[in-house]
Amino acid sequence: MKANYYNKAIETMPRSQLEVLQGERLHKLTAYVYERVPFYRAKMDALKVRPSDIKTIHDIVKLPFTEKSDLRDNYPFGLFAVPKKEVVRLHASSGTTGKLTVVGYTQNDIDAWSEAMARSLACAGVTSDSTVHVAYGYGMFTGGLGAHYGAEKIGARVVPISSGNTARQLMLLKDFEATTLCCTPSYAAYIAEALKEGGYKIADFRLNAGVFGAEPWSEGMRAHIQKELNLQAFDIYGLSEITGPGVSMECCRQDGLHVWEDLFYPEILDQQLSPCASGTQGELVFTTLCKEAMPLLRYRTRDLCTLNTAVCKCGRTHARMGKILGRSDDMLIIRGVNVFPSQIETVLLDLGYASPNYRLVVERHNNTDTLDVEFELSPDMFSGLISGVEKIRDEIKHKIYSATGLNAGVRLVEQGTIPRSEGKAKRVLDNRKI
């Protein structure tokens, strides 16, 4: 696929110019939040930092961090920098505590978000000739509206179907001749499964690109989706606290996700919250350089990845995130070993035996944690009498041990046993009382 741009001047801006722009915006941002947000004024005063101390983008290390708990502690509008009458949109996401994380947008914020999503969709080849089928959820979740606005900004045709009702999704994907599918990767895998069960053929569809995000997914999952849906699968990243989807996006090279650094400044930090060397894995931290309603300084995402500032072969100069290994919040600690669901997914799909439908079941017996991996065989491996099941189990157990250092139970379950997802997949059933 040839490189496709939405805003080539910005997307290919030399890094020296980009850093100057970032520095100017960071200086303006720190003065803005110091004057308008008491939370940040108190944080900066505690560190004895003034807006005048922030002269270049490299001075960002002087600024305080923001945690997700800060958003909840200031629920609902305590971190807003504008009067409510200037807020044109409210989104919110729930968490394990049950308290909502609220974000607000001015019209300029919506416009900037639309720009970021337009650049992102252009990375996947979307043009004014495209038909974009948006199967992310619409509502308080930012996924559906983010993809919708980006596609409209490009001038593409949008099918705002939202999630669910898979039979109807397939009918409209075919009849409306969609070229781009936007949804979670787990739902894309489910659509591929339902396509066969519904009697469709891949030749019935015009899809050439998929924009998949909102959950970690492995290269094995990418290969499976690309094969089953006959499209190029692109990874997109975002989070509501920063803006929604479109914070970063893979290009045609599929070699990392370009962060739109003129809008969102990324850092990769180690466990001591010090900057990591380029290419070293650490926690991803973002500062919103242009947001008006609820700007955030050094927001800790808890996502773990790498950052590469080398110019991409597509011509874009904006730094590339490595694929998200997982959220530190989603990390399982089992018998002292750190495990991410995406590690298990990689093992299962790389072997070729398993379908994308799996589940991790964690229990605690006699003060000892146990991990069982439930999976379904891929349809082309399935038959009424399966020979060699024990061999398959043993191989998977060995590979999981090699990847994680854990002895896990491995259970082959009947097709259809693992719940399918029309949104974010629930991969872990943790029954421990912790």
XYZ file of C-alpha atoms in Angstrom:
434
model
C 0.000 0.000 0.000
C 1.282 3.447 -0.935
C 1.621 6.023 1.879
C -1.544 8.097 2.179
C -1.617 11.354 4.169
C -4.316 13.627 5.518
C -2.079 16.522 6.630
C 1.281 15.823 5.021
C 2.921 19.076 6.165
C 2.387 18.175 9.829
C 2.817 14.420 9.486
C 6.236 14.787 7.792
C 7.450 17.880 9.679
C 11.195 17.639 10.429
C 11.750 16.629 14.051
C 13.737 19.771 14.812
C 10.722 21.903 13.827
C 8.351 19.544 15.623
C 10.317 19.931 18.878
C 10.163 23.724 18.612
C 6.379 23.542 18.116
C 6.047 21.158 21.067
C 8.081 23.478 23.285
C 5.930 26.475 22.382
C 2.741 24.560 23.075
C 4.026 23.105 26.347
C 4.997 26.576 27.619
C 1.529 27.886 26.742
C -0.133 24.818 28.294
C 1.636 25.103 31.644
C 0.633 28.753 31.986
C -2.922 27.826 30.984
C -3.378 25.073 33.594
C -1.538 27.014 36.312
C -3.996 29.867 35.912
C -7.173 27.838 35.405
C -6.895 24.507 37.282
C -6.311 24.699 41.066
C -5.255 21.034 41.116
C -2.291 21.755 38.808
C -1.425 25.032 40.501
C -1.089 23.188 43.827
C 0.948 20.409 42.204
C 3.331 22.854 40.535
C 3.658 24.983 43.653
C 4.587 21.876 45.644
C 7.395 21.215 43.141
C 8.358 24.918 43.105
C 7.799 25.019 39.332
C 6.448 28.050 37.518
C 5.234 28.279 33.920
C 8.240 30.493 33.133
C 10.500 27.522 33.951
C 9.134 25.610 30.954
C 10.976 26.875 27.897
C 11.483 23.776 25.699
C 9.810 20.399 25.402
C 12.725 18.869 27.337
C 11.623 20.833 30.422
C 8.603 18.540 30.667
C 10.474 16.441 33.263
C 10.015 19.325 35.730
C 6.229 18.998 35.641
C 4.011 16.854 37.913
C 2.333 13.599 36.932
C -1.389 12.990 36.689
C -2.901 9.668 37.790
C -6.248 8.151 36.905
C -7.147 8.425 40.588
C -6.754 12.212 40.266
C -9.557 12.254 37.704
C -11.804 10.229 39.999
C -10.912 12.306 43.044
C -11.909 15.446 41.132
C -15.146 13.956 39.756
C -16.928 15.285 37.846
C -15.539 18.656 36.721
C -12.666 19.443 39.086
C -9.972 19.221 36.380
C -11.826 21.304 33.812
C -10.034 24.452 32.665
C -13.047 26.178 31.099
C -16.543 27.126 32.325
C -19.195 24.485 31.725
C -20.867 26.688 29.114
C -17.798 26.221 26.886
C -17.952 22.419 27.134
C -19.837 20.967 24.154
C -19.318 17.266 24.900
C -18.965 14.997 27.914
C -17.701 11.421 27.758
C -17.102 9.055 30.646
C -15.670 5.613 31.224
C -16.249 3.323 34.167
C -13.566 1.478 36.094
C -13.173 -1.226 38.698
C -14.023 1.227 41.499
C -17.381 2.011 39.906
C -16.632 5.742 39.865
C -16.676 7.315 36.409
C -13.725 8.955 34.741
C -15.189 12.075 33.119
C -13.670 13.986 30.195
C -14.894 17.156 28.515
C -14.370 18.779 25.117
C -14.680 22.277 23.727
C -15.492 22.625 20.037
C -11.791 23.153 19.344
C -11.083 19.898 21.198
C -13.590 18.061 18.997
C -11.983 19.579 15.904
C -8.490 18.515 17.027
C -9.751 15.007 17.808
C -11.338 14.805 14.354
C -8.030 15.902 12.807
C -6.121 13.217 14.722
C -8.607 10.557 13.627
C -8.522 11.755 10.018
C -4.724 11.386 9.999
C -5.113 7.953 11.585
C -7.662 6.654 9.092
C -5.596 8.060 6.230
C -2.743 5.848 7.486
C -5.002 2.870 6.688
C -5.642 4.175 3.184
C -9.027 5.805 3.844
C -9.889 8.499 1.282
C -13.010 10.362 0.176
C -13.813 7.310 -1.975
C -13.944 4.973 1.043
C -16.959 3.585 2.892
C -16.153 3.263 6.592
C -18.213 0.798 8.640
C -17.977 1.922 12.276
C -18.762 -0.988 14.610
C -17.239 0.562 17.707
C -19.816 1.461 20.323
C -21.428 4.894 20.182
C -22.318 6.697 23.400
C -20.197 7.483 26.441
C -17.425 5.282 24.991
C -15.346 7.437 22.634
C -14.635 4.782 19.986
C -17.633 5.134 17.696
C -17.806 8.918 17.518
C -14.033 9.229 17.146
C -13.920 7.013 14.063
C -17.084 8.650 12.749
C -15.735 12.203 12.916
C -12.374 11.246 11.419
C -13.990 9.533 8.452
C -16.343 12.457 7.867
C -13.436 14.916 8.013
C -11.726 12.976 5.228
C -14.984 13.026 3.261
C -15.584 9.282 3.356
C -19.016 7.665 3.565
C -19.753 6.552 7.134
C -21.944 3.653 8.231
C -22.594 4.420 11.943
C -23.846 0.959 12.886
C -22.247 0.765 16.364
C -21.645 -2.653 17.960
C -23.881 -5.692 18.198
C -26.396 -7.471 15.927
C -23.707 -9.263 13.949
C -26.095 -10.657 11.324
C -27.088 -7.097 10.442
C -23.443 -6.024 10.443
C -22.637 -8.664 7.823
C -25.617 -7.698 5.658
C -24.608 -4.029 5.644
C -20.898 -4.746 5.185
C -21.870 -6.561 2.000
C -24.739 -4.426 0.722
C -23.148 -1.033 1.445
C -19.805 -2.264 0.001
C -17.750 -1.154 2.988
C -14.036 -0.786 2.328
C -12.912 -0.157 5.938
C -14.043 -1.913 9.108
C -13.567 -0.183 12.486
C -14.079 -2.280 15.633
C -12.214 -4.161 18.357
C -9.933 -6.964 17.112
C -11.887 -9.546 19.088
C -15.100 -8.430 17.371
C -13.394 -8.562 13.970
C -12.479 -12.189 14.719
C -16.107 -12.848 15.669
C -17.337 -11.233 12.443
C -15.004 -13.532 10.498
C -16.470 -16.530 12.318
C -20.058 -15.374 11.787
C -19.346 -14.698 8.106
C -18.733 -18.395 7.493
C -21.620 -19.507 9.668
C -23.941 -17.126 7.797
C -23.110 -18.671 4.442
C -21.208 -15.675 3.106
C -18.052 -15.848 1.028
C -15.187 -13.431 1.394
C -15.659 -12.542 -2.286
C -19.031 -11.034 -1.301
C -17.235 -8.160 0.451
C -15.146 -5.166 -0.649
C -13.147 -4.754 2.565
C -9.492 -3.810 2.151
C -8.592 -2.350 5.568
C -9.510 -2.821 9.199
C -8.834 -0.304 11.987
C -8.798 -2.261 15.223
C -8.122 -1.069 18.764
C -9.448 -0.593 22.324
C -7.755 -3.814 23.530
C -4.286 -5.395 23.257
C -3.927 -7.936 20.444
C -1.109 -10.090 19.195
C 0.552 -10.501 15.807
C -1.070 -13.922 15.683
C -4.485 -12.293 15.991
C -3.547 -9.832 13.234
C -2.531 -12.683 10.919
C -5.766 -14.535 11.671
C -7.982 -11.501 10.956
C -6.091 -10.573 7.787
C -6.467 -14.110 6.446
C -10.114 -14.591 7.401
C -11.362 -11.159 6.264
C -8.906 -10.631 3.390
C -7.886 -7.146 4.493
C -4.912 -5.314 5.981
C -5.372 -5.000 9.751
C -4.137 -1.769 11.367
C -3.635 -1.114 15.069
C -5.033 2.131 16.482
C -4.493 3.443 20.005
C -6.229 5.957 22.183
C -7.750 6.557 25.569
C -10.612 8.758 26.623
C -8.556 10.748 29.109
C -6.272 12.028 26.324
C -8.913 12.427 23.613
C -10.222 9.010 22.536
C -9.062 6.859 19.600
C -6.564 8.438 17.241
C -3.764 9.270 19.668
C -1.583 7.003 17.526
C -2.001 4.778 14.490
C -0.107 2.285 12.357
C 0.741 3.261 8.797
C 1.050 1.032 5.723
C 4.453 -0.196 6.976
C 2.867 -1.719 10.105
C 6.054 -0.942 12.018
C 4.774 0.898 15.080
C 1.963 3.377 15.738
C 2.623 7.018 14.862
C 1.855 9.311 17.805
C 0.527 12.689 16.632
C 3.166 14.518 18.631
C 2.003 18.027 17.808
C -1.137 17.207 19.823
C -0.048 14.549 22.334
C 3.497 14.452 23.675
C 4.629 10.910 24.617
C 7.200 9.793 27.163
C 8.407 6.288 28.053
C 9.413 6.038 31.712
C 10.962 3.305 33.838
C 9.699 2.085 37.223
C 11.398 5.064 38.900
C 9.526 7.366 36.468
C 12.764 8.401 34.777
C 13.045 8.637 30.967
C 13.931 5.389 29.180
C 16.427 5.155 26.350
C 14.917 4.998 22.855
C 13.578 1.526 22.152
C 13.466 0.504 25.827
C 10.158 -0.744 27.184
C 8.497 1.311 29.876
C 5.279 3.039 30.893
C 3.658 5.340 28.362
C 2.923 8.871 29.638
C 1.090 11.585 27.687
C 0.727 15.354 27.876
C -2.108 16.961 25.893
C -0.461 19.911 24.166
C -3.578 21.569 22.724
C -6.587 20.427 24.725
C -8.746 23.211 26.173
C -11.518 21.693 28.307
C -9.506 19.166 30.290
C -5.785 19.343 29.523
C -3.579 16.795 31.279
C 0.072 17.017 32.298
C 2.118 13.815 32.134
C -0.820 11.425 32.407
C 0.264 7.909 33.407
C -1.537 5.506 31.070
C -0.151 2.328 32.739
C 0.314 0.969 29.205
C 3.664 -0.692 28.534
C 5.438 -0.234 25.206
C 8.499 1.237 23.465
C 9.014 4.462 21.509
C 11.019 4.900 18.299
C 11.814 8.401 17.007
C 13.519 7.307 13.766
C 11.817 8.550 10.591
C 9.460 5.883 9.228
C 9.804 4.546 5.692
C 6.338 5.960 5.014
C 7.855 9.441 5.386
C 6.186 10.341 8.681
C 8.458 11.842 11.316
C 6.203 11.422 14.359
C 7.464 8.898 16.901
C 6.197 5.340 16.693
C 4.891 3.369 19.652
C 5.589 -0.320 19.775
C 2.589 -2.597 20.115
C 1.109 -2.398 23.607
C 2.180 -5.455 25.599
C -0.607 -4.787 28.066
C -1.654 -2.461 30.821
C 0.180 -2.704 34.093
C -3.362 -2.661 35.563
C -4.226 -5.790 33.509
C -1.084 -7.662 34.468
C -1.697 -10.889 36.375
C 0.691 -11.850 39.140
C 0.586 -15.617 39.542
C 2.970 -17.280 41.969
C 5.197 -14.206 41.721
C 5.286 -14.248 37.913
C 3.997 -11.295 35.858
C 1.751 -12.459 33.001
C -0.199 -10.535 30.360
C -3.119 -12.126 28.475
C -1.492 -11.055 25.199
C 1.488 -13.338 25.958
C -0.819 -16.349 26.143
C -2.642 -15.242 22.982
C 0.651 -15.096 21.112
C 1.514 -18.655 22.142
C -1.892 -20.043 21.161
C -2.187 -18.358 17.775
C 1.449 -18.862 16.768
C 0.979 -22.625 17.124
C -1.951 -22.563 14.714
C -4.127 -24.971 16.704
C -6.300 -22.526 18.581
C -8.985 -20.170 17.377
C -8.893 -16.557 18.681
C -11.367 -17.672 21.341
C -9.633 -18.357 24.650
C -9.948 -17.553 28.337
C -7.580 -17.486 31.313
C -9.056 -18.818 34.549
C -7.183 -17.950 37.734
C -7.983 -19.681 41.029
C -6.424 -19.911 44.477
C -6.282 -23.328 46.196
C -4.611 -23.801 49.580
C -2.975 -20.347 49.263
C -1.483 -21.297 45.882
C -2.472 -19.557 42.642
C -3.356 -21.665 39.614
C -3.739 -20.689 35.962
C -5.847 -22.655 33.481
C -5.963 -21.766 29.803
C -9.209 -22.680 28.066
C -9.224 -22.613 24.276
C -11.143 -23.802 21.254
C -9.459 -25.494 18.310
C -9.506 -23.540 15.048
C -12.344 -24.753 12.785
C -10.015 -26.380 10.256
C -8.530 -28.519 13.052
C -11.883 -29.548 14.439
C -13.521 -32.896 13.726
C -15.817 -35.268 15.534
C -12.901 -37.424 16.647
C -9.764 -35.415 17.367
C -6.586 -37.440 17.484
C -3.512 -36.150 19.204
C -5.320 -33.888 21.684
C -2.893 -34.801 24.464
C 0.029 -33.937 22.201
C -1.553 -30.544 21.452
C -2.089 -29.871 25.166
C 1.483 -30.830 26.027
C 2.907 -28.614 23.300
C 0.847 -25.618 24.443
C 1.829 -26.200 28.084
C 5.489 -26.299 27.076
C 5.222 -23.109 25.010
C 3.400 -21.244 27.791
C 6.087 -22.299 30.248
C 8.822 -21.136 27.853
C 7.093 -17.759 27.387
C 6.094 -17.068 31.000
C 7.861 -19.502 33.334
C 4.477 -20.776 34.571
C 3.097 -24.295 34.593
C -0.453 -23.732 33.413
C -3.336 -26.115 33.026
C -4.521 -26.367 29.423
C -8.116 -27.274 28.601
C -9.574 -27.835 25.155
C -13.260 -26.856 25.239
C -16.088 -27.335 22.763
C -16.602 -24.794 20.016
C -18.847 -21.968 21.164
C -17.943 -22.431 24.845
C -15.841 -19.263 25.156
C -18.114 -16.171 25.189
C -17.864 -14.063 22.028
C -17.475 -10.303 22.321
C -19.149 -7.507 20.378
C -16.926 -4.978 22.147
C -13.877 -5.446 24.338
C -13.195 -9.121 24.952
C -13.096 -10.396 28.542
C -10.080 -12.691 28.494
C -9.550 -13.249 32.224
C -11.747 -14.871 34.847
C -9.932 -14.218 38.131
C -11.689 -16.087 40.938
C -9.120 -15.275 43.620
C -10.310 -13.330 46.643
C -7.610 -10.656 46.498
